[in-house]
């Protein structure tokens, strides 16, 4: 049965799911939803996702929301032992980075993105942008230091952990900001950007 993804590609959280689907070589139908596409306030949608947000995944009788959960589900179902590591230490290393992306990296960079991409220049709040940059830059230094130790976030191989963090870095790198060189982070991001799942995801303009 074909997967059904609800959500617009301008959403970082939808991009994570599309990246995972493409990396796994799965067939999926996607319906634009959220933002100016609407749908998310309709009763039928709220019945499947009471939060009224995107993405939403339908896989047969399974209905899931929360982007990182969907990535975990798809990788566990279709790539056990590779994208979804089987040894507990490796699996939870991947889980750790996925949670870090959602709880730490994303909130830090959110205001810079909203101000620089989704706010008209004359209405931008420079203080919010500066605060967001000040919070994000040390986290990128942390990533660069960690990626000096290993090729990917959870070890030697590409796993589910790399998907949400790569989508976050794509969003940050797309902002009109000056950034210091971080050779390990840049090396990792270039490698991940060349993967099959990244096409149409990590090469798209922000909006």
PDB file of C-alpha atoms in Angstrom:
ATOM      1  CA  UNK A   1       0.000   0.000   0.000  1.00  0.00           C
ATOM      2  CA  UNK A   2       1.301   3.441  -0.927  1.00  0.00           C
ATOM      3  CA  UNK A   3       2.253   5.725   1.925  1.00  0.00           C
ATOM      4  CA  UNK A   4       0.369   9.002   2.173  1.00  0.00           C
ATOM      5  CA  UNK A   5       2.190  12.056   3.498  1.00  0.00           C
ATOM      6  CA  UNK A   6       0.243  15.176   4.383  1.00  0.00           C
ATOM      7  CA  UNK A   7       2.263  18.366   4.444  1.00  0.00           C
ATOM      8  CA  UNK A   8       3.891  21.091   2.355  1.00  0.00           C
ATOM      9  CA  UNK A   9       7.568  20.904   1.398  1.00  0.00           C
ATOM     10  CA  UNK A  10       8.269  24.339   2.888  1.00  0.00           C
ATOM     11  CA  UNK A  11       8.020  22.643   6.295  1.00  0.00           C
ATOM     12  CA  UNK A  12      11.294  21.290   7.669  1.00  0.00           C
ATOM     13  CA  UNK A  13       9.338  18.534   9.393  1.00  0.00           C
ATOM     14  CA  UNK A  14       7.758  17.388   6.146  1.00  0.00           C
ATOM     15  CA  UNK A  15      11.165  17.447   4.467  1.00  0.00           C
ATOM     16  CA  UNK A  16      12.481  14.999   7.072  1.00  0.00           C
ATOM     17  CA  UNK A  17       9.762  12.494   6.213  1.00  0.00           C
ATOM     18  CA  UNK A  18      10.235  12.891   2.460  1.00  0.00           C
ATOM     19  CA  UNK A  19      13.997  12.406   2.902  1.00  0.00           C
ATOM     20  CA  UNK A  20      13.385   9.158   4.810  1.00  0.00           C
ATOM     21  CA  UNK A  21      10.865   7.866   2.274  1.00  0.00           C
ATOM     22  CA  UNK A  22      13.198   8.567  -0.639  1.00  0.00           C
ATOM     23  CA  UNK A  23      16.229   7.137   1.148  1.00  0.00           C
ATOM     24  CA  UNK A  24      14.286   3.932   1.757  1.00  0.00           C
ATOM     25  CA  UNK A  25      13.142   3.776  -1.867  1.00  0.00           C
ATOM     26  CA  UNK A  26       9.475   3.744  -0.916  1.00  0.00           C
ATOM     27  CA  UNK A  27       6.497   4.889  -2.939  1.00  0.00           C
ATOM     28  CA  UNK A  28       4.490   7.713  -1.402  1.00  0.00           C
ATOM     29  CA  UNK A  29       1.710  10.105  -2.279  1.00  0.00           C
ATOM     30  CA  UNK A  30       2.019  13.574  -0.781  1.00  0.00           C
ATOM     31  CA  UNK A  31      -0.783  16.091  -0.310  1.00  0.00           C
ATOM     32  CA  UNK A  32       0.102  19.734   0.347  1.00  0.00           C
ATOM     33  CA  UNK A  33      -1.325  20.763   3.695  1.00  0.00           C
ATOM     34  CA  UNK A  34      -0.664  23.459   6.262  1.00  0.00           C
ATOM     35  CA  UNK A  35       0.152  27.110   5.706  1.00  0.00           C
ATOM     36  CA  UNK A  36      -1.815  28.613   2.836  1.00  0.00           C
ATOM     37  CA  UNK A  37      -2.806  25.113   1.678  1.00  0.00           C
ATOM     38  CA  UNK A  38      -5.086  24.732   4.686  1.00  0.00           C
ATOM     39  CA  UNK A  39      -6.702  21.322   5.357  1.00  0.00           C
ATOM     40  CA  UNK A  40      -5.192  21.009   8.832  1.00  0.00           C
ATOM     41  CA  UNK A  41      -8.166  22.630  10.573  1.00  0.00           C
ATOM     42  CA  UNK A  42     -10.734  20.422   8.878  1.00  0.00           C
ATOM     43  CA  UNK A  43     -12.442  17.823  11.092  1.00  0.00           C
ATOM     44  CA  UNK A  44     -11.319  14.925   8.902  1.00  0.00           C
ATOM     45  CA  UNK A  45      -7.675  15.953   9.298  1.00  0.00           C
ATOM     46  CA  UNK A  46      -7.998  16.717  13.005  1.00  0.00           C
ATOM     47  CA  UNK A  47      -9.458  13.255  13.452  1.00  0.00           C
ATOM     48  CA  UNK A  48      -6.136  11.847  12.273  1.00  0.00           C
ATOM     49  CA  UNK A  49      -3.855  14.494  13.781  1.00  0.00           C
ATOM     50  CA  UNK A  50      -5.497  16.323  16.683  1.00  0.00           C
ATOM     51  CA  UNK A  51      -2.641  18.851  16.753  1.00  0.00           C
ATOM     52  CA  UNK A  52      -3.646  20.193  13.361  1.00  0.00           C
ATOM     53  CA  UNK A  53      -0.034  20.312  12.209  1.00  0.00           C
ATOM     54  CA  UNK A  54       2.124  18.670   9.543  1.00  0.00           C
ATOM     55  CA  UNK A  55       3.389  16.141   8.737  1.00  0.00           C
ATOM     56  CA  UNK A  56       0.896  13.341   9.000  1.00  0.00           C
ATOM     57  CA  UNK A  57       1.696   9.863   7.704  1.00  0.00           C
ATOM     58  CA  UNK A  58      -0.819   7.213   6.754  1.00  0.00           C
ATOM     59  CA  UNK A  59       0.540   3.711   6.204  1.00  0.00           C
ATOM     60  CA  UNK A  60      -2.376   1.370   5.857  1.00  0.00           C
ATOM     61  CA  UNK A  61      -4.111   1.443   9.233  1.00  0.00           C
ATOM     62  CA  UNK A  62      -1.168   3.161  10.914  1.00  0.00           C
ATOM     63  CA  UNK A  63      -1.563   6.917  11.313  1.00  0.00           C
ATOM     64  CA  UNK A  64       1.330   8.863  12.790  1.00  0.00           C
ATOM     65  CA  UNK A  65       2.280  12.472  13.448  1.00  0.00           C
ATOM     66  CA  UNK A  66       5.468  14.032  14.850  1.00  0.00           C
ATOM     67  CA  UNK A  67       8.186  14.100  12.198  1.00  0.00           C
ATOM     68  CA  UNK A  68      10.995  12.349  14.053  1.00  0.00           C
ATOM     69  CA  UNK A  69       8.627   9.599  15.166  1.00  0.00           C
ATOM     70  CA  UNK A  70       7.615   9.060  11.550  1.00  0.00           C
ATOM     71  CA  UNK A  71      11.280   8.842  10.502  1.00  0.00           C
ATOM     72  CA  UNK A  72      11.910   6.286  13.267  1.00  0.00           C
ATOM     73  CA  UNK A  73       8.867   4.258  12.254  1.00  0.00           C
ATOM     74  CA  UNK A  74       9.781   4.134   8.583  1.00  0.00           C
ATOM     75  CA  UNK A  75      13.392   3.197   9.300  1.00  0.00           C
ATOM     76  CA  UNK A  76      12.396   0.547  11.852  1.00  0.00           C
ATOM     77  CA  UNK A  77       9.930  -0.991   9.432  1.00  0.00           C
ATOM     78  CA  UNK A  78      12.043  -0.897   6.296  1.00  0.00           C
ATOM     79  CA  UNK A  79      15.699  -0.631   7.357  1.00  0.00           C
ATOM     80  CA  UNK A  80      16.146  -2.536  10.593  1.00  0.00           C
ATOM     81  CA  UNK A  81      19.840  -3.007  11.229  1.00  0.00           C
ATOM     82  CA  UNK A  82      20.950  -0.206   8.900  1.00  0.00           C
ATOM     83  CA  UNK A  83      19.164   3.143   9.122  1.00  0.00           C
ATOM     84  CA  UNK A  84      17.545   1.854  12.317  1.00  0.00           C
ATOM     85  CA  UNK A  85      20.431   0.339  14.298  1.00  0.00           C
ATOM     86  CA  UNK A  86      19.762  -2.923  16.159  1.00  0.00           C
ATOM     87  CA  UNK A  87      22.386  -2.748  18.944  1.00  0.00           C
ATOM     88  CA  UNK A  88      20.854  -0.708  21.743  1.00  0.00           C
ATOM     89  CA  UNK A  89      23.864   1.559  22.239  1.00  0.00           C
ATOM     90  CA  UNK A  90      23.912   2.512  18.555  1.00  0.00           C
ATOM     91  CA  UNK A  91      20.144   2.823  18.373  1.00  0.00           C
ATOM     92  CA  UNK A  92      19.926   5.172  21.301  1.00  0.00           C
ATOM     93  CA  UNK A  93      22.869   7.205  20.083  1.00  0.00           C
ATOM     94  CA  UNK A  94      20.755   7.825  16.988  1.00  0.00           C
ATOM     95  CA  UNK A  95      17.682   8.547  19.135  1.00  0.00           C
ATOM     96  CA  UNK A  96      19.735  11.001  21.201  1.00  0.00           C
ATOM     97  CA  UNK A  97      20.721  13.097  18.185  1.00  0.00           C
ATOM     98  CA  UNK A  98      17.165  13.064  16.849  1.00  0.00           C
ATOM     99  CA  UNK A  99      15.845  14.357  20.165  1.00  0.00           C
ATOM    100  CA  UNK A 100      18.635  16.943  20.299  1.00  0.00           C
ATOM    101  CA  UNK A 101      17.637  18.256  16.888  1.00  0.00           C
ATOM    102  CA  UNK A 102      14.047  18.679  17.982  1.00  0.00           C
ATOM    103  CA  UNK A 103      14.577  20.036  21.481  1.00  0.00           C
ATOM    104  CA  UNK A 104      17.823  22.028  21.177  1.00  0.00           C
ATOM    105  CA  UNK A 105      18.992  22.823  17.652  1.00  0.00           C
ATOM    106  CA  UNK A 106      15.597  23.623  16.159  1.00  0.00           C
ATOM    107  CA  UNK A 107      14.454  26.067  18.861  1.00  0.00           C
ATOM    108  CA  UNK A 108      17.809  27.851  18.718  1.00  0.00           C
ATOM    109  CA  UNK A 109      17.646  28.529  14.991  1.00  0.00           C
ATOM    110  CA  UNK A 110      13.920  29.077  14.651  1.00  0.00           C
ATOM    111  CA  UNK A 111      13.779  32.851  15.104  1.00  0.00           C
ATOM    112  CA  UNK A 112      16.562  33.560  12.623  1.00  0.00           C
ATOM    113  CA  UNK A 113      14.716  31.487  10.032  1.00  0.00           C
ATOM    114  CA  UNK A 114      11.350  33.093  10.719  1.00  0.00           C
ATOM    115  CA  UNK A 115      12.793  36.594  10.629  1.00  0.00           C
ATOM    116  CA  UNK A 116      15.068  36.198   7.606  1.00  0.00           C
ATOM    117  CA  UNK A 117      12.812  34.042   5.437  1.00  0.00           C
ATOM    118  CA  UNK A 118       9.212  34.536   6.502  1.00  0.00           C
ATOM    119  CA  UNK A 119       9.238  38.161   7.646  1.00  0.00           C
ATOM    120  CA  UNK A 120       9.312  41.198   5.366  1.00  0.00           C
ATOM    121  CA  UNK A 121      12.645  43.074   5.636  1.00  0.00           C
ATOM    122  CA  UNK A 122      11.048  46.205   7.051  1.00  0.00           C
ATOM    123  CA  UNK A 123       9.373  44.187   9.811  1.00  0.00           C
ATOM    124  CA  UNK A 124      12.361  42.099  10.926  1.00  0.00           C
ATOM    125  CA  UNK A 125      13.502  42.079  14.529  1.00  0.00           C
ATOM    126  CA  UNK A 126      17.304  42.263  14.531  1.00  0.00           C
ATOM    127  CA  UNK A 127      17.452  41.414  18.226  1.00  0.00           C
ATOM    128  CA  UNK A 128      15.662  38.111  17.673  1.00  0.00           C
ATOM    129  CA  UNK A 129      17.994  37.291  14.792  1.00  0.00           C
ATOM    130  CA  UNK A 130      21.099  38.064  16.861  1.00  0.00           C
ATOM    131  CA  UNK A 131      19.836  35.982  19.780  1.00  0.00           C
ATOM    132  CA  UNK A 132      19.086  33.071  17.473  1.00  0.00           C
ATOM    133  CA  UNK A 133      22.552  33.240  15.905  1.00  0.00           C
ATOM    134  CA  UNK A 134      24.179  33.444  19.343  1.00  0.00           C
ATOM    135  CA  UNK A 135      22.295  30.324  20.452  1.00  0.00           C
ATOM    136  CA  UNK A 136      22.886  28.335  17.270  1.00  0.00           C
ATOM    137  CA  UNK A 137      26.573  28.948  16.554  1.00  0.00           C
ATOM    138  CA  UNK A 138      27.843  27.074  19.663  1.00  0.00           C
ATOM    139  CA  UNK A 139      25.626  24.134  18.731  1.00  0.00           C
ATOM    140  CA  UNK A 140      27.200  24.024  15.284  1.00  0.00           C
ATOM    141  CA  UNK A 141      30.622  24.076  16.950  1.00  0.00           C
ATOM    142  CA  UNK A 142      29.477  21.100  19.018  1.00  0.00           C
ATOM    143  CA  UNK A 143      28.380  19.261  15.877  1.00  0.00           C
ATOM    144  CA  UNK A 144      31.673  20.007  14.156  1.00  0.00           C
ATOM    145  CA  UNK A 145      33.622  18.630  17.128  1.00  0.00           C
ATOM    146  CA  UNK A 146      31.504  15.488  17.290  1.00  0.00           C
ATOM    147  CA  UNK A 147      31.811  14.859  13.564  1.00  0.00           C
ATOM    148  CA  UNK A 148      35.589  15.031  13.879  1.00  0.00           C
ATOM    149  CA  UNK A 149      35.295  11.728  15.768  1.00  0.00           C
ATOM    150  CA  UNK A 150      33.230   9.737  13.283  1.00  0.00           C
ATOM    151  CA  UNK A 151      31.765  10.000   9.771  1.00  0.00           C
ATOM    152  CA  UNK A 152      28.131  10.218  10.856  1.00  0.00           C
ATOM    153  CA  UNK A 153      26.243  11.259  13.934  1.00  0.00           C
ATOM    154  CA  UNK A 154      25.641   7.801  15.382  1.00  0.00           C
ATOM    155  CA  UNK A 155      28.785   6.097  14.113  1.00  0.00           C
ATOM    156  CA  UNK A 156      30.465   4.984  10.933  1.00  0.00           C
ATOM    157  CA  UNK A 157      27.295   4.563   8.880  1.00  0.00           C
ATOM    158  CA  UNK A 158      24.428   6.817   7.826  1.00  0.00           C
ATOM    159  CA  UNK A 159      21.408   6.255  10.087  1.00  0.00           C
ATOM    160  CA  UNK A 160      18.051   7.798  10.882  1.00  0.00           C
ATOM    161  CA  UNK A 161      19.873  10.286  13.120  1.00  0.00           C
ATOM    162  CA  UNK A 162      21.436  12.052  10.156  1.00  0.00           C
ATOM    163  CA  UNK A 163      18.103  12.836   8.481  1.00  0.00           C
ATOM    164  CA  UNK A 164      16.552  15.417  10.845  1.00  0.00           C
ATOM    165  CA  UNK A 165      19.877  17.066  11.663  1.00  0.00           C
ATOM    166  CA  UNK A 166      20.697  17.392   7.955  1.00  0.00           C
ATOM    167  CA  UNK A 167      17.315  19.047   7.361  1.00  0.00           C
ATOM    168  CA  UNK A 168      18.091  21.481  10.169  1.00  0.00           C
ATOM    169  CA  UNK A 169      21.517  22.293   8.735  1.00  0.00           C
ATOM    170  CA  UNK A 170      19.952  22.777   5.304  1.00  0.00           C
ATOM    171  CA  UNK A 171      17.672  25.390   6.816  1.00  0.00           C
ATOM    172  CA  UNK A 172      20.503  27.167   8.633  1.00  0.00           C
ATOM    173  CA  UNK A 173      22.867  27.112   5.654  1.00  0.00           C
ATOM    174  CA  UNK A 174      20.107  28.621   3.521  1.00  0.00           C
ATOM    175  CA  UNK A 175      19.968  31.777   5.619  1.00  0.00           C
ATOM    176  CA  UNK A 176      21.822  34.921   4.458  1.00  0.00           C
ATOM    177  CA  UNK A 177      24.352  34.789   7.287  1.00  0.00           C
ATOM    178  CA  UNK A 178      28.129  34.749   7.471  1.00  0.00           C
ATOM    179  CA  UNK A 179      29.391  31.563   9.100  1.00  0.00           C
ATOM    180  CA  UNK A 180      32.862  30.386  10.100  1.00  0.00           C
ATOM    181  CA  UNK A 181      34.292  27.339   8.387  1.00  0.00           C
ATOM    182  CA  UNK A 182      33.500  24.078  10.123  1.00  0.00           C
ATOM    183  CA  UNK A 183      35.304  21.420   8.080  1.00  0.00           C
ATOM    184  CA  UNK A 184      33.842  18.353   9.785  1.00  0.00           C
ATOM    185  CA  UNK A 185      30.266  19.601   9.685  1.00  0.00           C
ATOM    186  CA  UNK A 186      30.687  20.735   6.083  1.00  0.00           C
ATOM    187  CA  UNK A 187      32.197  17.375   5.085  1.00  0.00           C
ATOM    188  CA  UNK A 188      29.314  15.494   6.686  1.00  0.00           C
ATOM    189  CA  UNK A 189      26.663  17.751   5.200  1.00  0.00           C
ATOM    190  CA  UNK A 190      28.146  17.467   1.717  1.00  0.00           C
ATOM    191  CA  UNK A 191      28.136  13.672   2.005  1.00  0.00           C
ATOM    192  CA  UNK A 192      24.561  13.538   3.273  1.00  0.00           C
ATOM    193  CA  UNK A 193      23.429  15.983   0.593  1.00  0.00           C
ATOM    194  CA  UNK A 194      24.640  13.552  -2.050  1.00  0.00           C
ATOM    195  CA  UNK A 195      22.517  10.676  -0.831  1.00  0.00           C
ATOM    196  CA  UNK A 196      19.495   9.478  -2.868  1.00  0.00           C
ATOM    197  CA  UNK A 197      17.017  10.647  -0.257  1.00  0.00           C
ATOM    198  CA  UNK A 198      18.311  14.202  -0.287  1.00  0.00           C
ATOM    199  CA  UNK A 199      17.242  15.004  -3.853  1.00  0.00           C
ATOM    200  CA  UNK A 200      14.494  17.611  -3.860  1.00  0.00           C
ATOM    201  CA  UNK A 201      14.931  18.057  -0.097  1.00  0.00           C
ATOM    202  CA  UNK A 202      18.359  19.440   0.739  1.00  0.00           C
ATOM    203  CA  UNK A 203      18.657  21.252  -2.589  1.00  0.00           C
ATOM    204  CA  UNK A 204      15.442  23.266  -2.360  1.00  0.00           C
ATOM    205  CA  UNK A 205      15.200  26.956  -1.572  1.00  0.00           C
ATOM    206  CA  UNK A 206      13.743  27.985   1.758  1.00  0.00           C
ATOM    207  CA  UNK A 207      10.295  29.511   1.899  1.00  0.00           C
TER     208      UNK A 207
END
